[in-house]
Every structure is written in C-alpha cells, then in structure tokens.
C-alpha cells in the first residue's frame, strides 16, 4: 500500500536512497532531506544552492553530485561537507564500485566534459571519454548521461538520446 507523506520542502527532489538506516533525498537549490522511518522528514544543510542530482552510499560515505561540479560528502547523512571536484560541468551519474567513486558528466555540449574518479572523495581525477552519437556529437540536445552503475566488475552508463 502506498501512502502520501508531507515533504518539508517544495523544491523538486531528484534522487533518494536508503543506506546506513537512513533515507536521504536530494534535489534542487541544494536540498537534502532525511528520514529514519520514511514518514517524517527533516531538512539538512547542504552548504550549497546548486541543484543536487544524485546520491550514493559506498565505503561508509554518502556522496552527492550535482550542478556545476558540486560534490558533497557525509559519514552520517546529516552533516555535509563540500568537496572540490576540479570541474565546473554538471555531474549526473554517480557510482561506487571496485574501490572507486565515479561521477558522470551530464550533457554540457561537449565530449570534453570528463568523468571524474576518486578513491577517497577528497581528490578527484578527470577521465576523458568518447561518448557520442552516430553523427559524432555529444550535446545536451542529443545525448545525456543519466546515470552510471557498477556490478560484476563492469561499469555501465545509461544515456538518453
């Protein structure tokens, strides 16, 4: 049975996870809300007004990616720190696998918008790619990296065309 719950925000929410006994949702204008029961939600301070697009939990850390290269981290899902991704393009997909955190670029009109990779969420390295369509184009009107996943020693990128 599905039940409607009241949100403490009117901002658009883009992603939600359940990890380490807490529900955490992220969204527009730097919104982060948490719940221990999925019914009552609390607004948390993210320290940014950028849109937050994805949230994951891996190796004991929550990691959020978003607009303008924003990366946030937390060990408890309540207190958040802003990190430096080293990029300014939007980051949509986010995954933890094989000891690595990977954030994927979201459109931005150029294949020069790299993925970023980290083993500790503190220092990030850019990784170039050649994701294009049949006309050798990669732009926000043609193809968007929506998300990235990891399993069975393989990373898979989901793209919208």
Short mmCIF file of C-alpha atoms in Angstrom, two decimals:
data_model
loop_
_atom_site.label_atom_id
_atom_site.label_comp_id
_atom_site.label_asym_id
_atom_site.label_seq_id
_atom_site.Cartn_x
_atom_site.Cartn_y
_atom_site.Cartn_z
CA UNK A 1 0.00 0.00 0.00
CA UNK A 2 1.30 3.42 -0.95
CA UNK A 3 0.84 6.42 1.31
CA UNK A 4 1.39 10.11 0.63
CA UNK A 5 3.78 11.85 3.01
CA UNK A 6 4.36 15.55 3.51
CA UNK A 7 7.74 16.87 2.47
CA UNK A 8 9.37 19.68 4.43
CA UNK A 9 10.38 21.30 1.12
CA UNK A 10 8.64 22.47 -2.04
CA UNK A 11 11.88 22.04 -4.02
CA UNK A 12 11.99 19.36 -6.71
CA UNK A 13 13.65 16.19 -5.40
CA UNK A 14 15.82 14.26 -7.87
CA UNK A 15 17.15 11.18 -6.06
CA UNK A 16 16.63 9.17 -2.88
CA UNK A 17 18.45 6.29 -1.22
CA UNK A 18 18.18 4.18 1.89
CA UNK A 19 21.57 3.47 3.43
CA UNK A 20 23.01 3.05 6.91
CA UNK A 21 19.49 3.11 8.44
CA UNK A 22 18.52 6.49 7.00
CA UNK A 23 16.53 7.69 3.99
CA UNK A 24 18.20 10.63 2.22
CA UNK A 25 16.74 12.63 -0.68
CA UNK A 26 18.46 15.38 -2.70
CA UNK A 27 17.19 17.98 -5.14
CA UNK A 28 17.04 21.50 -6.45
CA UNK A 29 18.52 24.51 -4.63
CA UNK A 30 20.87 22.33 -2.57
CA UNK A 31 18.02 20.46 -0.90
CA UNK A 32 18.81 17.49 1.33
CA UNK A 33 16.14 15.88 3.48
CA UNK A 34 16.44 12.81 5.71
CA UNK A 35 14.15 10.37 7.48
CA UNK A 36 14.64 7.36 9.71
CA UNK A 37 11.17 5.97 9.03
CA UNK A 38 10.27 7.26 5.53
CA UNK A 39 7.35 9.19 7.02
CA UNK A 40 8.78 12.18 8.87
CA UNK A 41 11.43 14.16 7.01
CA UNK A 42 13.95 16.76 8.20
CA UNK A 43 15.73 19.41 6.11
CA UNK A 44 19.54 19.27 6.34
CA UNK A 45 22.02 21.99 5.46
CA UNK A 46 23.99 21.16 2.31
CA UNK A 47 26.08 24.32 2.19
CA UNK A 48 25.20 24.93 -1.46
CA UNK A 49 22.37 26.34 -3.56
CA UNK A 50 23.35 24.21 -6.58
CA UNK A 51 20.96 21.53 -7.79
CA UNK A 52 21.86 18.15 -6.34
CA UNK A 53 21.28 15.36 -8.86
CA UNK A 54 22.49 12.01 -7.46
CA UNK A 55 23.26 10.44 -4.10
CA UNK A 56 25.06 7.19 -3.34
CA UNK A 57 26.47 5.39 -0.33
CA UNK A 58 29.73 3.48 -0.54
CA UNK A 59 32.63 2.59 1.72
CA UNK A 60 30.97 4.24 4.72
CA UNK A 61 30.30 7.57 2.97
CA UNK A 62 27.34 9.32 1.40
CA UNK A 63 28.35 11.19 -1.76
CA UNK A 64 26.21 13.66 -3.71
CA UNK A 65 26.91 15.03 -7.20
CA UNK A 66 25.24 17.92 -8.94
CA UNK A 67 25.20 21.16 -10.84
CA UNK A 68 28.44 23.00 -11.64
CA UNK A 69 30.64 20.11 -10.47
CA UNK A 70 29.37 20.12 -6.90
CA UNK A 71 30.42 17.16 -4.74
CA UNK A 72 29.16 16.76 -1.17
CA UNK A 73 30.16 14.07 1.34
CA UNK A 74 28.87 12.88 4.69
CA UNK A 75 29.56 9.98 7.03
CA UNK A 76 26.15 10.19 8.73
CA UNK A 77 23.80 11.65 6.07
CA UNK A 78 23.08 14.61 8.35
CA UNK A 79 26.24 16.74 8.40
CA UNK A 80 27.59 17.56 4.94
CA UNK A 81 30.92 18.86 3.61
CA UNK A 82 31.55 20.45 0.24
CA UNK A 83 34.42 18.93 -1.69
CA UNK A 84 36.29 20.06 -4.77
CA UNK A 85 35.64 18.01 -7.88
CA UNK A 86 38.00 20.08 -10.02
CA UNK A 87 35.34 20.52 -12.74
CA UNK A 88 32.60 23.05 -13.39
CA UNK A 89 30.22 21.00 -15.56
CA UNK A 90 27.13 19.29 -14.16
CA UNK A 91 27.59 15.79 -12.75
CA UNK A 92 24.61 13.46 -13.13
CA UNK A 93 25.53 9.82 -12.73
CA UNK A 94 27.32 8.66 -9.59
CA UNK A 95 28.51 5.23 -8.50
CA UNK A 96 30.81 3.46 -6.06
CA UNK A 97 32.39 0.21 -7.18
CA UNK A 98 35.71 -1.60 -7.09
CA UNK A 99 37.08 0.92 -4.59
CA UNK A 100 36.30 3.93 -6.80
CA UNK A 101 33.74 6.73 -6.78
CA UNK A 102 32.86 7.83 -10.33
CA UNK A 103 30.75 10.83 -11.34
CA UNK A 104 29.50 11.17 -14.91
CA UNK A 105 29.06 14.40 -16.92
CA UNK A 106 25.54 15.49 -17.80
CA UNK A 107 25.39 16.70 -21.39
CA UNK A 108 27.06 20.09 -21.40
CA UNK A 109 27.51 20.23 -25.14
CA UNK A 110 30.94 18.64 -25.44
CA UNK A 111 32.66 15.31 -25.14
CA UNK A 112 35.38 17.28 -23.35
CA UNK A 113 33.24 17.25 -20.19
CA UNK A 114 35.06 14.42 -18.42
CA UNK A 115 34.04 11.82 -15.89
CA UNK A 116 35.72 12.26 -12.52
CA UNK A 117 37.14 9.45 -10.38
CA UNK A 118 38.23 9.27 -6.73
CA UNK A 119 39.26 6.60 -4.26
CA UNK A 120 38.68 8.83 -1.21
CA UNK A 121 36.15 11.56 -2.23
CA UNK A 122 38.79 14.20 -1.42
CA UNK A 123 40.93 14.25 -4.57
CA UNK A 124 39.31 13.69 -7.96
CA UNK A 125 40.92 12.88 -11.32
CA UNK A 126 39.33 13.66 -14.67
CA UNK A 127 38.86 10.85 -17.18
CA UNK A 128 38.12 11.73 -20.79
CA UNK A 129 35.60 9.82 -22.89
CA UNK A 130 34.36 9.45 -26.43
CA UNK A 131 30.63 9.03 -25.80
CA UNK A 132 28.95 10.32 -28.96
CA UNK A 133 26.03 9.55 -31.22
CA UNK A 134 26.29 8.34 -34.84
CA UNK A 135 26.99 11.89 -36.02
CA UNK A 136 29.95 12.22 -33.63
CA UNK A 137 28.01 14.71 -31.50
CA UNK A 138 27.63 14.97 -27.75
CA UNK A 139 25.43 17.75 -26.54
CA UNK A 140 22.55 18.42 -24.22
CA UNK A 141 20.02 18.18 -27.05
CA UNK A 142 21.36 14.88 -28.40
CA UNK A 143 22.59 12.73 -25.54
CA UNK A 144 22.57 12.96 -21.76
CA UNK A 145 24.42 10.72 -19.33
CA UNK A 146 21.61 9.97 -16.90
CA UNK A 147 23.30 7.53 -14.55
CA UNK A 148 26.10 5.03 -14.08
CA UNK A 149 26.03 1.67 -12.33
CA UNK A 150 28.53 -0.98 -11.28
CA UNK A 151 28.21 -4.74 -10.95
CA UNK A 152 30.08 -7.92 -11.79
CA UNK A 153 33.29 -5.86 -12.36
CA UNK A 154 31.60 -3.78 -15.10
CA UNK A 155 30.59 -0.09 -15.13
CA UNK A 156 27.51 0.65 -17.25
CA UNK A 157 26.48 4.16 -18.31
CA UNK A 158 22.83 4.89 -19.05
CA UNK A 159 22.37 7.59 -21.70
CA UNK A 160 19.28 9.32 -23.02
CA UNK A 161 19.16 10.33 -26.65
#
